[in-house]
Short mmCIF file of C-alpha atoms and ligand atoms in Angstrom, two decimals:
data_model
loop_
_atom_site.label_atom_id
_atom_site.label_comp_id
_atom_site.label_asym_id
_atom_site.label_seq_id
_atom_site.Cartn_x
_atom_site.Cartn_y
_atom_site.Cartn_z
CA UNK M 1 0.00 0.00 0.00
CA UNK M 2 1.10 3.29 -0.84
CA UNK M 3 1.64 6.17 1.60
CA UNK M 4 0.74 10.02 0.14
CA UNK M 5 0.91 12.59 2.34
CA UNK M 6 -2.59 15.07 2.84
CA UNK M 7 -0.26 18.58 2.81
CA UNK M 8 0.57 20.91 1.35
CA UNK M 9 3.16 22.49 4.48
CA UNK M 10 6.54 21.89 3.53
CA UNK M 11 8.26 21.58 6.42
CA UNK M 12 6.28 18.21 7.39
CA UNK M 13 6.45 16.99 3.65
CA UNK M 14 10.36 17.39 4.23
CA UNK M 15 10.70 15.90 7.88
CA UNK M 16 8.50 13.07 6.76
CA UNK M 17 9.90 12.32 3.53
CA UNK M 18 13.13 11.49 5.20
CA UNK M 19 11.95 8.18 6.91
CA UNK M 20 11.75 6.80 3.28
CA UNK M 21 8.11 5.81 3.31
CA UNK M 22 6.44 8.67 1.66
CA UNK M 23 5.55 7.83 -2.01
CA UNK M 24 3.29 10.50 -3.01
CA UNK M 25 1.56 14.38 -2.16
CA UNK M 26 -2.29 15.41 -2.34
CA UNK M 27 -3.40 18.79 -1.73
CA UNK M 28 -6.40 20.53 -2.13
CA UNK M 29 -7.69 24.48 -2.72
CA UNK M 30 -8.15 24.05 1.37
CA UNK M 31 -4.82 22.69 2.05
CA UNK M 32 -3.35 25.31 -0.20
CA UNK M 33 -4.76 28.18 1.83
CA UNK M 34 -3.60 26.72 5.26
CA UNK M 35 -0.56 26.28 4.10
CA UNK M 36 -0.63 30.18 2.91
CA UNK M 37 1.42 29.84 0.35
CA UNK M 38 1.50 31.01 -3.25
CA UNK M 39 0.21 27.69 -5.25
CA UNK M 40 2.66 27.02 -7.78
CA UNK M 41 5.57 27.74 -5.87
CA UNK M 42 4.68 25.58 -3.27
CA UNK M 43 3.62 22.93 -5.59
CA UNK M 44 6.75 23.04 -6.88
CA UNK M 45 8.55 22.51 -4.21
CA UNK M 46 6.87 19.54 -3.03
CA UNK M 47 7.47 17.92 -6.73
CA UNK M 48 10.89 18.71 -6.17
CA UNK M 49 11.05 16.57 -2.51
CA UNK M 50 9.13 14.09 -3.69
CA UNK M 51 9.39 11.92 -6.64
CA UNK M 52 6.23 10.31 -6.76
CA UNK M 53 2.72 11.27 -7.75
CA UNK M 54 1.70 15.26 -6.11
CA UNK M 55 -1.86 15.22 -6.81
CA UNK M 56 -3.09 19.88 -7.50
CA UNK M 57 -6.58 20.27 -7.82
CA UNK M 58 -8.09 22.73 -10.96
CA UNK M 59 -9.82 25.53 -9.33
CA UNK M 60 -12.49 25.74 -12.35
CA UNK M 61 -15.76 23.93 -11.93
CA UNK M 62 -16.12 24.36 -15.73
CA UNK M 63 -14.69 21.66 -18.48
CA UNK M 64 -12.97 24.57 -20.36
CA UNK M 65 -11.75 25.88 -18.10
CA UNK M 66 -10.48 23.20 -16.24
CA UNK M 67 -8.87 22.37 -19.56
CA UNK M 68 -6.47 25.70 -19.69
CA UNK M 69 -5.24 25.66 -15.90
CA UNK M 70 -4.47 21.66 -17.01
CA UNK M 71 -2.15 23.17 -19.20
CA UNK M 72 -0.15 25.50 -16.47
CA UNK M 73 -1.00 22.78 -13.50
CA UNK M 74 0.91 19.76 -15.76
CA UNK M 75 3.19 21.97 -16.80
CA UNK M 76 4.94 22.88 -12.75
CA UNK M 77 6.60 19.22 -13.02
CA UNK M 78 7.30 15.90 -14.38
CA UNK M 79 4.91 14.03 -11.38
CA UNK M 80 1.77 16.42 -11.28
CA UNK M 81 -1.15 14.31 -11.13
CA UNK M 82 -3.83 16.72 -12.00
CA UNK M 83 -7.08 16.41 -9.74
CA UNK M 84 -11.08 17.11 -10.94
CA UNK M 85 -14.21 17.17 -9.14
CA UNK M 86 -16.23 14.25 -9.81
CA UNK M 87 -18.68 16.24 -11.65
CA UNK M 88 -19.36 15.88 -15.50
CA UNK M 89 -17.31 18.57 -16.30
CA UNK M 90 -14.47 16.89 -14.02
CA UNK M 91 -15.13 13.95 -15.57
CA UNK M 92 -14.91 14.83 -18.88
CA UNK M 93 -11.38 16.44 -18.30
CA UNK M 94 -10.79 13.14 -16.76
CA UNK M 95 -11.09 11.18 -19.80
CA UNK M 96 -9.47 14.05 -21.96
CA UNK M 97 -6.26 13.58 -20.15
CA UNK M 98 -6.12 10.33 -19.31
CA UNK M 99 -6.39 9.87 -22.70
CA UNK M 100 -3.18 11.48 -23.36
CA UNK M 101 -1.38 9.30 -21.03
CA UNK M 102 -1.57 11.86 -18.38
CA UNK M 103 -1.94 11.03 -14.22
CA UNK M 104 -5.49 12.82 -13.34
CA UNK M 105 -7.06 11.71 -9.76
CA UNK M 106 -10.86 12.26 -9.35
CA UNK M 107 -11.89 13.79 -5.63
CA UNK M 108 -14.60 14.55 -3.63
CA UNK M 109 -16.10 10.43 -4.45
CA UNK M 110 -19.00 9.76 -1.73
CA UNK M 111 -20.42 6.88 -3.89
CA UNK M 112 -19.28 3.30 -5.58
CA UNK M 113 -21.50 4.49 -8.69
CA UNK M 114 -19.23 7.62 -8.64
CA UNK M 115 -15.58 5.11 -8.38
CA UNK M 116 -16.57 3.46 -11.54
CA UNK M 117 -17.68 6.37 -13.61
CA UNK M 118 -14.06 7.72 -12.45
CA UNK M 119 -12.79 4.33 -13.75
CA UNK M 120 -14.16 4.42 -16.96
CA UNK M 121 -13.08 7.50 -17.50
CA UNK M 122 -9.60 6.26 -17.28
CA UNK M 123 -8.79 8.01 -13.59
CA UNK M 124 -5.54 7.09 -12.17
CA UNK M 125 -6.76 7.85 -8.69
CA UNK M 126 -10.19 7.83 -7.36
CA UNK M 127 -10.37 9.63 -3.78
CA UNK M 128 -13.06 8.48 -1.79
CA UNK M 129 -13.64 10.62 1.31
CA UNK M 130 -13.93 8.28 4.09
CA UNK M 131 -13.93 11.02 7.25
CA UNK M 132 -16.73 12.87 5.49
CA UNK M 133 -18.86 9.96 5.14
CA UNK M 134 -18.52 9.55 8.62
CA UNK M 135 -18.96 12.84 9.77
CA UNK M 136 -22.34 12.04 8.57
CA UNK M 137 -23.41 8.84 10.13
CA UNK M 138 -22.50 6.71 6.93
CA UNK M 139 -19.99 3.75 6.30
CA UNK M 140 -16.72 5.27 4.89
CA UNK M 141 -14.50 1.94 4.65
CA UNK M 142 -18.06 0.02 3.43
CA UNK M 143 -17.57 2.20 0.25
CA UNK M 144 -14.13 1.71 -0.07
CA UNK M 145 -14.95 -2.44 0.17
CA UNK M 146 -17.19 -1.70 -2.41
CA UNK M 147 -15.04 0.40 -4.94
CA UNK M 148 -12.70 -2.58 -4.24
CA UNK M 149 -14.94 -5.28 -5.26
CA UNK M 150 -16.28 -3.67 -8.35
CA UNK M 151 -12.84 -3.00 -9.42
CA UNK M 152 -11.79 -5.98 -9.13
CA UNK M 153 -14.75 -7.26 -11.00
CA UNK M 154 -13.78 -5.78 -14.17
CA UNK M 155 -9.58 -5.29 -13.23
CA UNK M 156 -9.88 -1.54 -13.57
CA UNK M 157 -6.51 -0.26 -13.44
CA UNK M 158 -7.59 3.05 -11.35
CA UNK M 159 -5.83 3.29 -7.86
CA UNK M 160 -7.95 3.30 -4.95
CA UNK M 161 -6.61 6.30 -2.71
CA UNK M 162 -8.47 6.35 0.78
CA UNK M 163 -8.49 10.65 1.55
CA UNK M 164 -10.29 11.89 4.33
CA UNK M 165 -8.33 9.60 7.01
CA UNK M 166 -8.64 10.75 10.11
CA UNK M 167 -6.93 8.38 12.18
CA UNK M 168 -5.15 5.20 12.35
CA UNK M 169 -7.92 2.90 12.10
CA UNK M 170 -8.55 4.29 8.57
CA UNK M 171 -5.33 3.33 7.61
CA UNK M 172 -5.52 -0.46 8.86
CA UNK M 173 -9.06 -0.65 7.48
CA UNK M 174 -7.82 0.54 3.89
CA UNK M 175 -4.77 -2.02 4.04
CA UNK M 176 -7.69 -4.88 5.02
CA UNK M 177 -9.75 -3.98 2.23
CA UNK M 178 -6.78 -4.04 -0.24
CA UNK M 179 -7.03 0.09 -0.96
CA UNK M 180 -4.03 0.66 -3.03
CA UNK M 181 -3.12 3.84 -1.85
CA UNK M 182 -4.18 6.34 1.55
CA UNK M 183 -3.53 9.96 1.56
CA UNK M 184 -2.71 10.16 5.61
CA UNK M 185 -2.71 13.89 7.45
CA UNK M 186 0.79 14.56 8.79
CA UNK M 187 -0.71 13.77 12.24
CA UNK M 188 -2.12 10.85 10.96
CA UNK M 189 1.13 9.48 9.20
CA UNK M 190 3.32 10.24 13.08
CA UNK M 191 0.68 8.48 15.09
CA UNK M 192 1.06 5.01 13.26
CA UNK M 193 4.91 4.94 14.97
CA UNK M 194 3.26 5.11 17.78
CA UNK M 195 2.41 2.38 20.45
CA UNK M 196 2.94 2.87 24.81
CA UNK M 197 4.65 -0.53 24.75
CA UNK M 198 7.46 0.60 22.56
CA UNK M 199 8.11 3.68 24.07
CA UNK M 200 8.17 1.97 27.77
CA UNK M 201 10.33 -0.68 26.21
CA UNK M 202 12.47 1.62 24.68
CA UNK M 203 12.93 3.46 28.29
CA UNK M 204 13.99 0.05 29.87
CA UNK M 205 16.14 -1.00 27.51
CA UNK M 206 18.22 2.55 27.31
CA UNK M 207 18.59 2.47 31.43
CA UNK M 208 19.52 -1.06 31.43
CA UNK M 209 22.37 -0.82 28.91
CA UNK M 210 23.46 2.52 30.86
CA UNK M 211 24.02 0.52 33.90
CA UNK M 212 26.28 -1.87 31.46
CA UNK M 213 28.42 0.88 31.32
CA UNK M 214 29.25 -0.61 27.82
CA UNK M 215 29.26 1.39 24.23
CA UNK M 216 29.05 0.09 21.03
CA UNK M 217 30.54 2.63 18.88
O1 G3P C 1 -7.37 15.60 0.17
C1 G3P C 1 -8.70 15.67 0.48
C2 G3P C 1 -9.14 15.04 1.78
O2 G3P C 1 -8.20 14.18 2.27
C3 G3P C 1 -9.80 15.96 2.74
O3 G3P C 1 -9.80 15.53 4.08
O4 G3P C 1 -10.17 15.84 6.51
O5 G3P C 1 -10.76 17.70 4.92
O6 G3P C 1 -12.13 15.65 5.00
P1 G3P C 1 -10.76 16.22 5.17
#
């Protein structure tokens, strides 16, 4: 399963990207505003820390328009995975790309029905939003089981990326299921290190070997 980080502040893509298991960047017109930073510079310098896929979202809600920032959005690096609203107009600009051989990744999925229409129109990524759904009262990882099974069914070849974890659990759910890929908040990605038993364990073991009065180096 691959590991994206949910970001778009640098200075966690960078202390993150150093343990090696980062393979990819999503970020969003939200994420870009936290962050406060001007959005092709700072989409540039996340393609430049990380090699893999950095998924920036059009701002247009038209087809045309989505169209002519494509052409500046693809155009920032080599690994820009352009990402559409799963809308008609998203979905059209979908197939238009992914037609050329180009990464797209369709957000903002609340539905199976949704995942395959992304499929067929040749999405590299689908992001279902599990925290949303969840936020209210439905199933998130039930859809993602679903979007699994259908694509399966037919061996689409569009990733599965789980956005909208919230915690942990997400994460082990989605690697259950078989998701291909989760987009993990910063937060999200530090807590999975995580466990009391290791960090009491850890304590133990550094008095003990003190008392050894040994070194190793
Ligand atoms: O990248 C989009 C998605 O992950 C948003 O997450 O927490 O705002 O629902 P959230």
């Amino acid at each position: 399963m691959k590991f994206f980080l949910d970001t778009a502040e640098i200075d966690d893509i960078r202390e993150l990207a150093a343990t090696g298991l980062v393979d990819g960047v999503t970020t969003n017109p939200s994420l870009i505003l936290k962050s406060g930073r001007d959005y092709f510079e700072v989409t540039k310098e996340i393609c430049d820390l990380i090699p893999g896929p950095v998924s920036a979202e059009v701002a247009a809600t038209d087809y045309e328009g989505m169209v002519a920032e494509a052409a500046k959005i693809y155009d920032i690096a080599e690994n820009i995975c352009l990402k559409v609203p799963l809308t008609i107009d998203g979905l059209r600009a979908c197939k238009h790309f992914s037609d050329q051989g180009r990464m797209v990744n369709v957000t903002l999925c609340f539905s199976a029905a949704q995942a395959l229409l992304a499929a067929k129109a040749g999405a590299s990524f689908i992001s279902p939003f599990v925290g949303r759904l969840d936020d209210i009262g439905f199933d998130g990882m039930q859809l993602i089981e679903d979007i699994r099974m259908i694509f399966d069914n037919y061996e689409f070849g569009t990733e599965i990326l789980v956005a909208s974890t919230r915690h942990p659990i997400h994460i082990i759910d989605s690697a259950r299921i078989g998701a291909d890929v989760v987009t993990l908040p910063p937060k999200v990605l530090r807590q999975l290190f995580n466990h009391p038993l290791t960090a009491s364990g850890l304590a133990a073991f550094v008095a003990d070997w003190e008392k050894t009065g040994q070194s190793i180096v």
